[in-house]
Amino acid sequence: MKALIILSILATLAIIFFQYSRNKDLKKLFIALGSFLLIVSLGIMGNLTRQVIPLFMAHIVLIVIAWGGLMVYLMRDRYYWWIIFSPVVTIGLFLLLELLTGSGHEGILPLR
């Protein structure tokens, strides 16, 4: 599974730079690289939601959909920002749940 993730990251970077070498559009290169870095960083930040399994699974699905949104931008020049930024919803929902219910680990350490 880890090899598949690494290969998909390398393939995405290869597609981005191949598209740049074909049309020399610097603006599209920076938008694609920025979106790519955003999706990867949201994927890493999504490990925060691992404690709530259904929310974590929804986050994984939204990361895959956001990756597909980046591919649509690279192939068809249509930038769907709301698809690319969609994993932010699960992270925000997790933080809201933590704010409302607490972490569940408050009584473990004694107060001094």
Coordinates of C-alpha atoms in Angstrom, one line a residue:
M1 CA 0.0 0.0 0.0
K2 CA 2.8 2.4 0.8
A3 CA 4.5 1.7 -2.5
L4 CA 1.2 2.5 -4.3
I5 CA 0.9 5.8 -2.5
I6 CA 4.5 6.7 -3.3
L7 CA 4.0 5.7 -7.0
S8 CA 0.9 7.8 -7.2
I9 CA 2.7 10.8 -5.8
L10 CA 5.6 10.4 -8.2
A11 CA 3.1 9.9 -11.1
T12 CA 1.3 13.1 -10.2
L13 CA 4.5 15.1 -10.1
A14 CA 5.5 13.6 -13.4
I15 CA 2.2 14.5 -15.0
I16 CA 2.4 18.1 -13.6
F17 CA 5.9 18.6 -15.1
F18 CA 5.0 16.8 -18.3
Q19 CA 2.1 19.2 -18.8
Y20 CA 4.4 22.1 -18.1
S21 CA 6.9 20.9 -20.6
R22 CA 4.2 20.7 -23.3
N23 CA 2.6 24.1 -22.9
K24 CA 5.0 26.2 -20.8
D25 CA 2.2 27.7 -18.7
L26 CA 3.9 28.8 -15.5
K27 CA 0.7 29.9 -13.8
K28 CA -0.8 26.4 -14.3
L29 CA 2.4 24.8 -12.9
F30 CA 2.2 26.9 -9.7
I31 CA -1.5 26.3 -9.2
A32 CA -1.0 22.5 -9.8
L33 CA 2.0 22.3 -7.4
G34 CA 0.3 24.4 -4.8
S35 CA -2.8 22.2 -5.0
F36 CA -0.7 19.1 -4.9
L37 CA 1.1 20.3 -1.7
L38 CA -2.2 21.2 -0.2
I39 CA -3.7 17.8 -0.8
V40 CA -0.6 16.0 0.6
S41 CA -0.5 18.3 3.7
L42 CA -4.3 17.7 4.2
G43 CA -3.6 14.0 3.9
I44 CA -1.0 14.2 6.6
M45 CA -3.1 16.4 8.8
G46 CA -5.9 13.8 8.4
N47 CA -4.1 11.5 10.7
L48 CA -5.5 13.7 13.4
T49 CA -9.0 12.3 12.7
R50 CA -7.8 8.7 13.1
Q51 CA -9.4 8.4 16.5
V52 CA -12.9 8.6 15.0
I53 CA -12.9 5.8 12.4
P54 CA -15.9 6.9 10.3
L55 CA -14.6 10.4 10.1
F56 CA -11.2 9.1 9.1
M57 CA -12.6 6.9 6.3
A58 CA -14.6 9.9 5.0
H59 CA -11.4 11.9 5.1
I60 CA -9.5 9.3 3.0
V61 CA -12.4 9.3 0.5
L62 CA -12.3 13.1 0.3
I63 CA -8.5 13.0 -0.2
V64 CA -8.9 10.6 -3.2
I65 CA -11.7 12.8 -4.6
A66 CA -9.4 15.9 -4.2
W67 CA -6.6 14.1 -6.0
G68 CA -9.1 13.3 -8.8
G69 CA -10.0 17.0 -8.9
L70 CA -6.3 17.9 -9.4
M71 CA -6.2 15.4 -12.3
V72 CA -9.2 17.0 -13.8
Y73 CA -7.4 20.4 -13.6
L74 CA -4.3 18.9 -15.3
M75 CA -6.2 17.2 -18.1
R76 CA -9.1 19.5 -18.8
D77 CA -8.0 22.9 -17.3
R78 CA -11.1 23.1 -15.1
Y79 CA -10.2 24.0 -11.5
Y80 CA -12.8 22.8 -9.0
W81 CA -11.5 24.5 -5.8
W82 CA -14.3 23.1 -3.7
I83 CA -13.4 19.6 -4.5
I84 CA -9.7 20.1 -3.8
F85 CA -10.4 21.8 -0.5
S86 CA -13.1 19.3 0.6
P87 CA -10.8 17.4 3.1
V88 CA -10.8 20.5 5.2
V89 CA -14.4 19.7 6.1
T90 CA -13.5 16.5 7.9
I91 CA -10.7 18.1 9.8
G92 CA -13.0 20.9 10.9
L93 CA -15.7 18.5 11.9
F94 CA -13.2 16.5 14.0
L95 CA -12.0 19.7 15.7
L96 CA -15.7 20.7 16.4
L97 CA -16.4 17.3 17.9
E98 CA -13.3 17.6 20.1
L99 CA -14.5 21.0 21.2
L100 CA -18.0 19.8 22.1
T101 CA -17.2 16.4 23.6
G102 CA -13.6 16.8 24.8
S103 CA -10.7 14.4 24.2
G104 CA -11.9 11.7 26.6
H105 CA -8.5 11.6 28.2
E106 CA -9.0 14.4 30.8
G107 CA -9.0 12.2 33.9
I108 CA -5.9 10.1 33.2
L109 CA -3.3 12.4 34.8
P110 CA -3.9 13.6 38.3
L111 CA -4.0 17.4 38.9
R112 CA -1.2 18.9 40.8

